[in-house]
Coordinates of C-alpha atoms and ligand atoms in Angstrom, one line a residue:
M1 CA -22.0 18.4 -20.4
K2 CA -24.1 15.5 -19.3
H3 CA -21.2 14.3 -17.0
K4 CA -21.1 17.6 -15.0
S5 CA -22.3 17.3 -11.2
A6 CA -25.3 19.8 -11.3
D7 CA -27.1 16.5 -12.1
I8 CA -26.6 15.3 -8.3
V9 CA -30.0 14.1 -7.1
D10 CA -31.3 12.3 -4.0
I11 CA -29.1 14.2 -1.5
G12 CA -29.0 12.4 1.9
K13 CA -27.0 13.3 5.0
N14 CA -23.9 11.2 6.4
R15 CA -22.9 10.6 10.1
D16 CA -21.6 14.2 10.4
G17 CA -24.5 15.8 8.9
N18 CA -22.9 16.9 5.7
M19 CA -24.7 16.3 2.2
T20 CA -24.2 12.8 0.7
E21 CA -25.3 11.2 -2.4
G22 CA -27.9 8.6 -1.8
S23 CA -30.0 6.7 -4.2
K24 CA -28.7 8.1 -7.6
S25 CA -28.1 5.4 -10.2
H26 CA -25.8 6.6 -12.7
Y27 CA -22.6 8.8 -12.5
E28 CA -20.0 9.5 -15.0
V29 CA -17.3 8.2 -12.8
I30 CA -17.5 5.8 -10.0
V31 CA -14.3 5.8 -7.8
V32 CA -13.8 2.6 -5.4
G33 CA -12.1 3.3 -2.4
A34 CA -11.8 6.3 -0.1
G35 CA -8.0 6.0 1.2
V36 CA -5.4 8.2 0.1
A37 CA -5.8 7.6 -3.7
G38 CA -9.6 7.7 -3.6
I39 CA -9.7 11.0 -1.7
Y40 CA -7.3 12.8 -4.1
Q41 CA -9.1 11.2 -7.1
I42 CA -12.6 12.4 -6.0
K43 CA -11.1 15.7 -5.5
R44 CA -9.6 16.1 -8.9
L45 CA -13.0 15.0 -10.2
V46 CA -15.0 17.5 -8.1
D47 CA -12.9 20.3 -9.1
L48 CA -13.8 19.7 -12.9
G49 CA -17.4 19.5 -11.9
I50 CA -17.7 15.9 -12.8
D51 CA -20.5 13.8 -11.9
A52 CA -18.7 11.3 -9.6
T53 CA -19.0 9.4 -6.5
V54 CA -16.7 7.3 -4.2
L55 CA -17.9 3.8 -2.8
D56 CA -16.0 2.2 0.1
S57 CA -16.7 -0.9 2.2
A58 CA -15.7 0.6 5.3
A59 CA -17.8 2.8 7.5
D60 CA -15.7 5.9 6.8
L61 CA -12.8 7.2 4.7
G62 CA -9.1 6.8 5.3
G63 CA -8.4 3.2 3.4
T64 CA -5.5 1.8 5.3
W65 CA -5.6 4.2 8.0
Y66 CA -9.2 3.7 8.7
W67 CA -8.3 -0.1 9.1
N68 CA -4.8 -0.5 10.4
R69 CA -5.1 0.5 14.3
Y70 CA -2.7 -1.7 15.9
P71 CA -0.4 -0.1 18.3
G72 CA 2.7 1.2 16.6
C73 CA 1.1 1.5 13.3
R74 CA 2.8 4.5 11.4
F75 CA 4.5 5.2 7.9
D76 CA 7.9 4.9 7.2
S77 CA 7.8 8.0 4.8
E78 CA 8.9 11.2 6.2
S79 CA 5.6 12.7 7.1
Y80 CA 5.9 15.8 5.2
T81 CA 6.6 13.8 2.0
Y82 CA 3.6 11.8 2.8
G83 CA 1.0 14.3 2.6
Y84 CA -0.8 15.6 -0.3
S85 CA 1.2 18.3 -2.5
F86 CA -1.8 19.5 -4.4
S87 CA -2.7 22.7 -2.2
R88 CA -0.5 25.2 -0.9
D89 CA -3.3 26.0 1.7
L90 CA -3.3 22.5 3.0
L91 CA 0.6 22.3 3.3
D92 CA 0.6 25.5 5.1
E93 CA -2.0 24.7 7.7
W94 CA -1.1 21.1 8.7
H95 CA 1.4 20.5 11.4
W96 CA 2.9 17.1 11.2
K97 CA 3.6 16.2 14.9
E98 CA 6.2 13.5 14.2
R99 CA 9.1 13.0 11.4
F100 CA 7.0 9.5 10.9
S101 CA 3.5 10.1 11.6
G102 CA 1.3 7.4 13.4
Q103 CA -2.3 6.1 12.4
P104 CA -4.4 8.2 14.4
E105 CA -2.7 11.4 13.3
N106 CA -2.7 10.0 9.7
L107 CA -6.5 9.3 9.7
R108 CA -7.1 12.8 11.3
Y109 CA -5.2 14.2 8.4
L110 CA -7.2 12.3 5.7
N111 CA -10.4 13.7 7.5
H112 CA -9.3 17.0 7.5
V113 CA -8.5 17.0 3.9
A114 CA -11.8 15.5 3.1
D115 CA -13.7 18.3 5.3
K116 CA -11.6 21.0 4.1
F117 CA -12.5 20.4 0.5
N118 CA -16.0 19.3 1.4
L119 CA -15.5 15.8 -0.4
R120 CA -17.6 13.7 2.1
R121 CA -20.8 14.6 0.2
H122 CA -19.4 12.7 -2.9
M123 CA -18.6 9.6 -0.9
Q124 CA -20.8 6.6 0.1
F125 CA -19.7 4.3 2.8
N126 CA -20.6 0.7 3.6
C127 CA -20.8 0.1 0.0
K128 CA -18.9 -2.8 -0.9
L129 CA -18.4 -3.2 -4.7
E130 CA -19.3 -6.7 -5.7
A131 CA -19.3 -6.7 -9.4
M132 CA -18.8 -4.6 -12.3
H133 CA -19.8 -5.5 -15.8
F134 CA -19.0 -3.9 -18.9
D135 CA -22.0 -3.2 -21.1
E136 CA -20.3 -3.4 -24.4
A137 CA -23.4 -2.0 -26.4
R138 CA -23.5 1.2 -24.3
D139 CA -19.9 1.8 -23.5
L140 CA -21.0 1.7 -19.5
W141 CA -20.0 -0.3 -16.2
R142 CA -22.9 -1.9 -14.9
V143 CA -21.9 -1.8 -11.1
K144 CA -23.4 -4.1 -8.1
V145 CA -23.1 -2.7 -4.6
G146 CA -23.4 -5.0 -1.5
D147 CA -26.5 -3.2 -0.3
G148 CA -28.2 -4.5 -3.5
R149 CA -28.1 -1.5 -5.5
E150 CA -27.2 -1.6 -9.1
L151 CA -25.6 1.6 -10.6
T152 CA -24.0 2.6 -14.0
C153 CA -21.2 4.5 -14.9
R154 CA -19.1 5.4 -18.0
F155 CA -15.8 4.9 -16.2
V156 CA -14.7 3.3 -12.9
V157 CA -11.6 4.2 -11.0
L158 CA -10.4 1.5 -9.0
A159 CA -8.3 2.8 -5.8
V160 CA -8.6 -0.1 -3.9
G161 CA -5.5 -0.3 -2.2
L162 CA -2.3 -2.7 -2.8
L163 CA -2.5 -4.0 0.9
S164 CA -6.3 -4.2 1.7
V165 CA -7.0 -7.8 1.6
P166 CA -5.5 -9.2 4.9
T167 CA -4.8 -12.9 4.9
M168 CA -5.0 -15.7 7.8
P169 CA -2.9 -18.5 8.0
R170 CA -4.4 -21.8 6.8
L171 CA -4.5 -23.3 10.3
E172 CA -7.2 -25.4 11.8
G173 CA -9.0 -24.2 15.1
I174 CA -8.9 -20.6 14.4
D175 CA -12.6 -20.1 15.4
S176 CA -12.3 -22.5 18.3
F177 CA -9.9 -20.1 20.4
K178 CA -11.8 -19.0 23.4
G179 CA -9.7 -15.8 24.0
R180 CA -9.6 -12.7 21.6
S181 CA -7.9 -12.9 18.5
F182 CA -7.7 -10.6 15.4
H183 CA -5.7 -9.9 12.3
T184 CA -3.7 -6.4 12.6
Y185 CA -5.8 -4.9 9.9
Y186 CA -8.8 -5.5 11.8
W187 CA -7.6 -4.4 15.2
P188 CA -10.6 -3.2 17.1
H189 CA -11.5 0.4 17.2
E190 CA -11.7 0.4 21.0
P191 CA -8.7 0.3 23.1
V192 CA -7.5 -3.3 23.8
D193 CA -6.5 -3.8 27.5
M194 CA -3.4 -6.1 27.1
A195 CA -2.0 -5.3 30.6
G196 CA -0.9 -8.3 32.4
K197 CA -2.3 -10.6 29.4
K198 CA -0.4 -13.3 27.7
V199 CA -0.2 -12.3 23.9
A200 CA 0.9 -14.1 20.9
V201 CA 2.0 -12.4 17.8
I202 CA 2.2 -14.5 14.7
G203 CA 4.2 -12.9 11.9
T204 CA 7.4 -10.6 11.6
G205 CA 6.8 -8.4 8.7
A206 CA 6.6 -4.6 8.9
T207 CA 3.3 -4.8 10.8
G208 CA 4.6 -7.4 13.4
I209 CA 8.0 -5.7 13.9
Q210 CA 5.9 -2.2 14.8
L211 CA 3.5 -4.1 16.9
I212 CA 6.2 -6.1 18.9
G213 CA 8.4 -3.0 19.7
E214 CA 5.3 -1.1 20.7
I215 CA 3.6 -3.5 23.1
A216 CA 6.6 -5.6 24.5
D217 CA 6.5 -3.4 27.6
K218 CA 2.9 -3.1 28.0
V219 CA 1.7 -6.5 28.0
G220 CA 2.2 -9.5 30.6
E221 CA 4.0 -12.1 28.6
L222 CA 4.6 -11.8 24.7
T223 CA 5.3 -14.7 22.5
V224 CA 6.4 -14.0 19.1
F225 CA 6.0 -16.9 16.6
Q226 CA 8.5 -16.3 13.8
R227 CA 8.5 -18.3 10.7
R228 CA 11.4 -16.4 8.8
P229 CA 13.1 -13.4 10.3
N230 CA 12.7 -10.1 8.4
W231 CA 16.0 -7.7 7.9
S232 CA 15.0 -4.5 9.8
A233 CA 16.7 -1.1 10.8
P234 CA 16.0 1.6 13.0
L235 CA 13.3 4.4 12.2
N236 CA 14.7 7.0 14.3
N237 CA 11.7 9.0 14.8
S238 CA 11.2 12.2 16.7
P239 CA 9.0 15.0 17.3
I240 CA 8.5 18.0 14.8
S241 CA 8.7 21.5 16.8
D242 CA 6.9 24.5 15.6
E243 CA 10.1 25.9 14.1
E244 CA 11.2 22.8 12.3
M245 CA 7.6 22.6 10.7
A246 CA 7.9 26.3 9.8
D247 CA 11.1 25.3 7.9
I248 CA 9.7 22.6 6.1
R249 CA 6.7 24.7 5.1
A250 CA 9.3 27.2 3.5
R251 CA 10.8 24.4 1.8
Y252 CA 7.8 22.2 0.5
D253 CA 8.9 22.9 -3.3
E254 CA 12.1 21.8 -2.8
I255 CA 11.1 18.7 -0.8
F256 CA 8.6 17.4 -3.3
A257 CA 11.1 18.3 -6.3
A258 CA 13.7 16.2 -4.4
C259 CA 11.3 13.5 -4.2
A260 CA 10.1 13.5 -7.8
R261 CA 14.1 13.1 -8.7
T262 CA 14.5 9.9 -6.4
P263 CA 13.7 6.3 -7.7
G264 CA 11.5 5.9 -4.6
G265 CA 9.9 9.2 -4.4
F266 CA 11.4 9.8 -1.1
L267 CA 13.9 12.3 0.0
H268 CA 16.6 9.4 0.1
E269 CA 18.8 9.4 -2.9
P270 CA 21.1 6.7 -3.9
D271 CA 24.6 7.0 -3.5
R272 CA 25.9 7.2 -6.8
R273 CA 29.4 6.0 -6.3
G274 CA 30.2 2.7 -7.3
F275 CA 30.2 0.2 -4.6
Y276 CA 33.8 -1.1 -5.4
D277 CA 35.1 2.3 -6.3
V278 CA 35.2 3.4 -2.6
S279 CA 37.1 1.6 0.0
R280 CA 35.6 -0.8 2.5
E281 CA 36.5 1.8 5.1
E282 CA 34.4 4.3 3.3
R283 CA 31.4 2.0 3.0
L284 CA 31.5 1.4 6.5
R285 CA 31.4 4.9 7.4
L286 CA 28.4 5.6 5.0
W287 CA 26.5 2.5 6.7
D288 CA 27.3 3.7 10.2
R289 CA 26.0 7.1 9.3
L290 CA 22.7 5.8 7.5
Y291 CA 22.0 3.2 10.1
D292 CA 21.7 5.9 12.7
E293 CA 19.8 8.4 10.6
P294 CA 15.9 8.6 10.5
G295 CA 14.1 6.7 7.7
F296 CA 14.9 4.7 4.9
G297 CA 18.4 6.0 4.2
I298 CA 20.2 2.5 5.0
W299 CA 18.0 1.1 2.1
L300 CA 17.4 4.0 -0.4
A301 CA 20.4 6.1 0.1
N302 CA 22.7 3.2 -0.3
F303 CA 24.9 2.0 -3.2
R304 CA 22.8 0.7 -6.0
E305 CA 24.8 -2.3 -6.3
I306 CA 23.0 -3.7 -3.0
F307 CA 19.9 -4.1 -5.0
M308 CA 21.5 -6.2 -7.8
N309 CA 24.9 -7.6 -6.9
E310 CA 25.0 -10.7 -4.8
A311 CA 28.4 -10.0 -3.2
A312 CA 27.7 -6.2 -2.6
N313 CA 24.2 -7.1 -0.9
A314 CA 25.9 -10.0 1.4
E315 CA 28.5 -7.5 2.6
L316 CA 25.9 -5.0 3.6
S317 CA 23.7 -8.1 5.0
E318 CA 26.9 -9.1 7.3
Y319 CA 27.1 -5.2 8.5
I320 CA 23.4 -5.1 9.6
A321 CA 23.6 -8.5 11.2
E322 CA 26.5 -7.3 13.3
R323 CA 24.5 -4.3 14.2
I324 CA 21.5 -6.6 15.4
C325 CA 24.0 -8.5 17.3
R326 CA 25.1 -5.4 19.2
R327 CA 21.4 -5.0 20.1
V328 CA 20.3 -8.1 21.4
R329 CA 21.8 -9.6 24.6
D330 CA 21.3 -13.4 23.9
L331 CA 23.4 -14.2 20.7
R332 CA 21.3 -17.4 20.2
V333 CA 18.3 -15.1 19.8
A334 CA 20.1 -12.6 17.8
E335 CA 21.0 -15.2 15.5
K336 CA 17.4 -16.4 15.0
L337 CA 16.7 -12.7 14.2
I338 CA 18.9 -12.6 11.5
P339 CA 17.6 -13.6 8.0
R340 CA 19.8 -16.2 6.2
D341 CA 17.7 -17.0 3.3
H342 CA 17.7 -13.7 1.7
G343 CA 19.5 -10.4 1.7
F344 CA 19.0 -7.0 3.2
G345 CA 16.5 -5.0 1.5
V346 CA 15.4 -7.3 -1.1
Q347 CA 12.0 -7.7 0.5
R348 CA 10.2 -4.5 1.8
L349 CA 12.4 -3.4 4.5
P350 CA 10.4 -2.8 7.8
L351 CA 11.6 0.2 9.9
E352 CA 11.5 -0.6 13.7
T353 CA 11.3 1.4 17.1
D354 CA 12.9 -0.8 20.0
Y355 CA 12.1 -4.0 18.2
F356 CA 15.3 -5.9 18.8
E357 CA 15.5 -4.7 22.3
A358 CA 12.2 -6.0 22.9
Y359 CA 13.8 -9.6 23.0
N360 CA 16.1 -8.4 25.9
R361 CA 13.1 -8.3 28.0
D362 CA 12.2 -11.2 30.4
N363 CA 8.3 -11.2 29.4
V364 CA 9.3 -11.4 25.7
H365 CA 9.9 -14.9 24.0
L366 CA 10.8 -15.8 20.7
V367 CA 9.2 -19.1 19.0
D368 CA 11.1 -20.4 15.8
I369 CA 8.1 -21.9 13.9
G370 CA 10.5 -22.5 11.0
E371 CA 12.0 -25.1 13.4
T372 CA 8.9 -26.2 15.2
P373 CA 5.9 -25.4 12.9
L374 CA 2.6 -24.3 14.0
L375 CA 0.1 -27.1 14.0
R376 CA -3.1 -25.4 15.1
V377 CA -5.1 -23.1 16.9
T378 CA -6.6 -24.6 20.0
E379 CA -9.2 -23.3 22.5
K380 CA -6.7 -22.1 24.7
G381 CA -4.0 -20.9 22.3
L382 CA -1.5 -22.5 19.8
R383 CA 0.1 -25.8 19.3
T384 CA 3.3 -26.3 17.5
T385 CA 5.2 -29.5 16.7
E386 CA 7.0 -29.2 20.2
R387 CA 4.2 -28.0 22.6
D388 CA 0.9 -26.4 23.5
Y389 CA 1.0 -22.6 24.5
E390 CA -2.0 -20.7 26.3
F391 CA -2.7 -17.2 25.4
D392 CA -5.5 -14.6 26.3
I393 CA -4.8 -12.8 23.0
I394 CA -3.7 -14.0 19.6
V395 CA -2.6 -11.4 17.0
Y396 CA -2.4 -12.4 13.3
A397 CA 0.3 -10.1 11.6
T398 CA 0.3 -12.6 8.6
G399 CA 0.3 -10.1 5.8
F400 CA -2.0 -9.6 2.7
D401 CA -3.0 -10.9 -0.5
A402 CA -1.1 -7.9 -2.0
I403 CA -1.6 -6.1 -5.1
T404 CA -4.1 -8.1 -7.0
G405 CA -6.0 -9.3 -4.0
A406 CA -8.5 -6.7 -3.7
Y407 CA -9.2 -6.8 -7.8
D408 CA -9.4 -10.8 -7.6
R409 CA -12.3 -10.1 -5.2
I410 CA -14.5 -8.3 -7.2
D411 CA -16.4 -10.0 -10.1
I412 CA -14.9 -7.6 -12.9
R413 CA -16.1 -8.7 -16.6
G414 CA -14.9 -6.7 -19.4
L415 CA -15.6 -7.4 -23.3
G416 CA -16.8 -10.8 -24.1
G417 CA -17.4 -11.5 -20.3
E418 CA -13.8 -12.4 -19.7
T419 CA -13.0 -11.9 -15.9
L420 CA -10.1 -10.0 -14.6
A421 CA -9.4 -12.6 -12.0
A422 CA -9.0 -15.2 -14.9
K423 CA -7.0 -13.0 -17.0
W424 CA -4.7 -12.2 -13.9
K425 CA -4.7 -15.8 -12.5
D426 CA -1.0 -16.3 -13.1
A427 CA 0.1 -12.9 -13.1
P428 CA -1.4 -9.3 -13.8
S429 CA -0.9 -7.8 -17.2
T430 CA -1.5 -4.1 -17.7
F431 CA -0.6 -0.9 -19.8
L432 CA 1.4 1.3 -17.4
G433 CA -0.2 -0.4 -14.5
M434 CA -3.3 1.8 -15.1
L435 CA -5.1 0.2 -18.0
V436 CA -6.1 -3.4 -18.9
H437 CA -6.6 -4.9 -22.6
G438 CA -10.2 -6.2 -22.8
F439 CA -11.5 -4.0 -19.9
P440 CA -12.2 -0.5 -21.5
N441 CA -13.2 2.4 -19.2
L442 CA -11.3 0.9 -16.2
L443 CA -8.7 3.1 -14.8
M444 CA -6.4 2.1 -11.8
P445 CA -4.1 5.1 -10.7
T446 CA -2.3 2.7 -8.4
G447 CA -2.5 -0.4 -10.3
P448 CA -0.3 -3.6 -10.4
Q449 CA 2.8 -2.9 -12.3
S450 CA 2.4 0.9 -11.8
A451 CA 5.3 2.6 -9.8
S452 CA 3.1 3.7 -6.9
A453 CA 3.7 0.3 -4.9
S454 CA 7.3 0.6 -5.3
T455 CA 7.4 4.2 -4.3
N456 CA 6.7 6.5 -1.3
F457 CA 2.9 5.6 -2.0
P458 CA 1.1 9.3 -2.1
R459 CA 3.7 10.6 -4.4
G460 CA 3.0 7.7 -6.7
I461 CA -0.7 8.2 -6.3
E462 CA -0.5 12.0 -7.1
N463 CA 1.2 10.6 -10.3
G464 CA -1.2 8.2 -11.3
V465 CA -4.3 10.2 -10.6
N466 CA -2.9 13.2 -12.5
W467 CA -2.3 10.9 -15.5
C468 CA -5.9 9.2 -15.4
M469 CA -7.4 12.6 -15.1
G470 CA -5.3 13.8 -18.3
L471 CA -6.8 10.7 -19.9
L472 CA -10.2 11.4 -18.9
Q473 CA -10.1 15.1 -19.8
Y474 CA -8.7 13.9 -23.6
I475 CA -11.8 11.5 -23.7
W476 CA -14.3 14.1 -22.7
D477 CA -12.9 16.9 -24.9
R478 CA -13.2 14.7 -28.0
G479 CA -16.6 13.1 -27.1
Y480 CA -15.4 9.5 -26.8
T481 CA -17.3 6.9 -24.8
R482 CA -14.6 4.1 -24.6
A483 CA -10.8 3.9 -24.1
E484 CA -8.9 0.7 -23.9
A485 CA -5.3 -0.3 -24.0
T486 CA -4.4 -2.4 -26.9
R487 CA -3.1 -6.0 -26.5
E488 CA 0.3 -4.8 -28.0
A489 CA 0.7 -1.9 -25.7
E490 CA -0.2 -4.2 -22.6
Q491 CA 2.4 -6.8 -23.7
R492 CA 5.0 -4.4 -24.3
W493 CA 4.6 -2.8 -20.8
T494 CA 4.3 -6.2 -19.2
A495 CA 7.4 -7.4 -20.9
H496 CA 9.1 -4.1 -19.7
V497 CA 8.0 -4.7 -16.0
V498 CA 9.4 -8.2 -16.2
K499 CA 12.7 -7.1 -17.6
M500 CA 13.1 -4.6 -14.8
Y501 CA 12.8 -7.5 -12.2
E502 CA 15.5 -9.5 -14.1
I503 CA 18.1 -7.1 -12.8
M504 CA 17.1 -7.1 -9.2
L505 CA 17.8 -9.6 -6.6
M506 CA 14.4 -9.0 -5.4
R507 CA 13.0 -11.2 -8.0
K508 CA 14.2 -14.3 -5.9
A509 CA 12.6 -13.2 -2.6
K510 CA 9.7 -14.7 -0.8
S511 CA 7.7 -11.4 -0.3
W512 CA 4.7 -9.7 -1.6
F513 CA 7.1 -7.9 -4.1
T514 CA 7.1 -11.0 -5.9
G515 CA 3.4 -12.1 -5.2
Y516 CA 4.4 -14.7 -2.5
N517 CA 1.7 -15.4 0.1
S518 CA 1.8 -19.0 2.0
N519 CA -2.0 -18.3 2.8
V520 CA -3.4 -17.8 -0.5
A521 CA -4.0 -20.8 -3.0
G522 CA -1.6 -20.4 -5.9
H523 CA 0.5 -17.7 -4.4
E524 CA 3.0 -20.1 -2.5
E525 CA 6.7 -20.4 -3.3
G526 CA 7.8 -20.7 -6.7
T527 CA 5.2 -18.6 -8.7
V528 CA 6.8 -15.1 -9.3
R529 CA 4.5 -12.5 -10.1
Y530 CA 5.7 -9.4 -11.7
F531 CA 3.7 -6.8 -9.3
L532 CA 5.8 -3.8 -9.1
Y533 CA 7.3 -1.4 -11.6
N534 CA 11.1 -1.2 -10.7
G535 CA 12.2 1.6 -13.0
G536 CA 11.7 4.0 -10.5
T537 CA 9.6 7.2 -10.3
P538 CA 11.4 9.6 -12.8
K539 CA 11.6 7.0 -15.2
F540 CA 7.9 5.9 -15.0
V541 CA 6.8 9.6 -15.1
G542 CA 8.8 10.1 -18.0
I543 CA 7.2 7.0 -19.9
I544 CA 3.5 7.8 -18.8
N545 CA 4.1 11.6 -20.0
D546 CA 5.5 10.3 -23.3
V547 CA 2.4 8.0 -23.9
A548 CA 0.0 11.2 -23.1
A549 CA 2.0 13.8 -25.3
N550 CA 1.7 11.3 -28.1
G551 CA -1.9 11.3 -28.1
Y552 CA -2.2 8.4 -25.8
E553 CA -0.5 6.0 -28.0
G554 CA -1.3 2.4 -26.9
I555 CA -4.8 3.3 -26.1
V556 CA -7.9 2.9 -28.6
F557 CA -10.7 5.4 -28.5
G558 CA -14.3 4.9 -29.5
S559 CA -17.7 6.4 -29.3
N560 CA -19.9 3.7 -29.8
A561 CA -22.2 4.2 -27.1
R562 CA -25.8 4.0 -28.2
P563 CA -28.1 6.8 -26.6
E564 CA -28.9 5.8 -23.0
P565 CA -32.4 4.6 -22.4
E566 CA -34.2 6.9 -20.0
A567 CA -33.8 4.6 -17.4
L568 CA -30.0 4.8 -17.4
R569 CA -29.9 8.8 -17.4
T570 CA -28.9 10.5 -14.4
R571 CA -32.2 11.5 -12.8
I572 CA -32.8 15.1 -12.1
S573 CA -34.4 15.9 -8.8
A574 CA -37.7 17.7 -8.9
Ligands
LIG601 P1 4.3 -9.4 5.5 O1 5.3 -8.5 5.3 O2 3.7 -10.1 4.4 O3 4.7 -10.2 6.7 C1 3.7 -11.3 7.1 C2 4.4 -12.0 8.2 O4 3.6 -12.9 8.5 C3 5.7 -12.8 7.9 O5 6.7 -12.7 8.9 C4 5.2 -14.1 7.2 O6 6.2 -15.1 7.4 C5 4.2 -14.4 8.6 N1 3.0 -15.3 8.1 C6 2.4 -15.2 7.1 N2 1.6 -16.5 7.0 C7 2.0 -17.1 8.0 C8 1.7 -18.4 8.6 N3 0.6 -19.1 7.9 N4 2.2 -19.0 9.7 C9 3.3 -18.3 10.2 N5 3.7 -17.0 9.9 C10 3.2 -16.4 8.9 O7 2.8 -8.6 5.9 P2 3.0 -7.2 6.8 O8 4.0 -7.1 8.0 O9 1.5 -6.8 7.2 O10 3.4 -6.1 5.9 C11 2.9 -5.9 4.6 C12 3.3 -4.6 4.2 O11 2.4 -3.7 4.5 C13 4.7 -4.2 4.3 O12 5.7 -4.7 3.4 C14 4.4 -2.8 4.0 O13 4.7 -2.2 2.7 C15 3.0 -2.4 4.6 N6 3.3 -1.9 6.0 C16 3.8 -0.7 6.0 C17 4.2 -0.1 7.3 C18 4.8 1.1 7.3 O14 4.7 2.1 6.5 N7 5.5 1.3 8.2 C19 3.8 -1.1 8.3 C20 3.1 -2.1 8.1 C21 3.0 -2.6 6.9 P3 6.9 -15.6 6.3 O15 8.1 -14.2 5.9 O16 7.7 -16.6 6.4 O17 6.2 -15.7 5.1

C-alpha cells in the first residue's frame, strides 16, 4: 500500500540521537501535537505501518506536561487512571509514585512511553503548523510549517490540546515591568528562585490554586489578585508504595473497566440515590466522607442533582463554604474566598493542597480585584484602582483560550476555501466532536464537542483515537481518498450537544466550559459556546460505536483523487 511507512526517507537524528524524519514532503497522515493524544495516535499509526509523522511547535514531546512547569502542577486524576491502558507491558513496568502525579513525573512517563515504543523517530519538533488548505482536486491537505516547509498528506489528525493557548490579561504596561513575569504555561525550564522575593499571582483557577498552595511558604511575600473566587476542595494526595502499586497492577483491568462505566471516566461513580430521597443527615455524612477522601469524589461521586438542581447545588455549596470557613482563620478573608456568583462544581473544580491554609500565613495577602480592579502593569508592579504594588515577579495564572483556541490560530481552509475559524466564530459545530462538515480528511480525536474535554483526559483520548483509527482503517480498506461528515450529521450532533447543556447548571457559568474568557475578543460574558459533550463517557462511546457499526452513518466517502503528480509522491531514498 502506498501509505505504508516503508517509504520513509531523509532520515535525520533528533536531540537524543534517535532517527527522525527530516525533509520528506508527503505523508499519509500528519498528526499535529506530541502530547498525550498525539503520542497515542502515532503509536497506533506506526503499529499499522502507516506513513505518518507528528509535528509539534515545542522543542520536545509532552504537550501540556512539556509546557506547564509551574510549582505544584499536577493532575487531579488518580495517576493509575491517567496512564495509557493500551500496553500491559507498560502498565506492569511503570510505578506511579504519587496518587496524583506531578508534572516532572508525568513528563518522564510520556518520554518513557515514546522511547519504549521508539516513537521519537516519527516526531518533528519546533515545527509549528501554520496553515493547512484542502486540495479538492487531489483529496490532499497542503500543510505549511513554521520553518518554511510545505508538506502534503491525505489526512490530518489535530491533537492540538484543549488548553494549549494561554491568554494574558488585556492590561496596559505588561512589557514595561522591570522584574520577571510569565504566564504559568510558559514557566521557565530552569528553577525560579523565589526565596525572599515579592511575588504576585493573578488568577485563582485550577492553576493559580495549585501554585499558591505550593509557593506560599517558599516566597518572601505573596500577593494574590483574585477577580472571582473559585470553589475548590482538597486533593488529599499521598505517595504510592511498592505494595500498593503491585495491588494496582493486579487490578488494572478492573480499574479501566470502572473508568469506562462512569460519566467522567474516573473511578468516582455518582451516588445514584436521589438527593431528596435521603435525609439531610445522610447527605452531610456523605459530604463529610467525600471532602476528606482523595480526588474528585466530592464533585463526581456526589448526588447527580448537584449538577442540575439549583436548590440541591445551593445546599452543597453552603456545606463547602462552611468547610472553607473552618480552614481560614480570618473570616473576612474566608468570605472573600467563597464564590457567591456560582454554585459548587458548575465550573471545573480545582483540587488543592494547603490552598486555604496559605491565607493564614502573614506573608500571604489577598487583593480582591473584583472590588478594586487592576488598572495596569507598571515598571515596578501592578496598579489597582486603590494603590500601587511593587513586585519582583508577576505570575499570570490567567487561563486559556480553551477548546477552540488552538484551532482558531491555524489557517485551516476546507472546501471552497472556507476557514474553520470563520465557521466556528460564534461556536464550534462538529460531528461527534471529531469531524467537521466542509473539512474532509480532518480528524480531531479530542475535538470540541467530544467527550474527552469533560472526562479524565487520557481515557477520552484513547476512545477518540481508537475511533479515528477505526474510521481510517475503513477508508484504507475500501480505497477511499476522502471522508467528510454530512451537514445533517453535524447539525444533529451539535443540537444534541446543546441539548445536553440545557439540563446542566454549568450552562450559566462564566468558565471555559462555556467558552468564557474575558481576555479574548468575542469570548466575553454573555456568549455561550457549546464546547463539551456532557452526556458522559458511556453514552458517548455507545453513540460513536453505533455510528461505526452502521458503516459510519453521517460520513460520506469518495475516491475522487486524481493520480498524484510525481512531485507529490513520497520520495524514496536512494
Ligand atoms: P482558569 O480556570 O480559566 O482561571 C483563570 C483565572 O485567571 C481565573 O481566576 C480568572 O478570573 C483569572 N483571570 C483571567 N483573566 C484575568 C484578568 N484579565 N484579570 C484578572 N484575573 C483574570 O485557568 P486555569 O487556572 O489555568 O485552569 C484552566 C484549566 O486547566 C482548568 O480548569 C483545568 O481543566 C486545567 N488545569 C488542570 C489542572 C489539574 O489537572 N490539576 C491544573 C491546572 C489547570 P475569573 O474567574 O474572574 O475569570
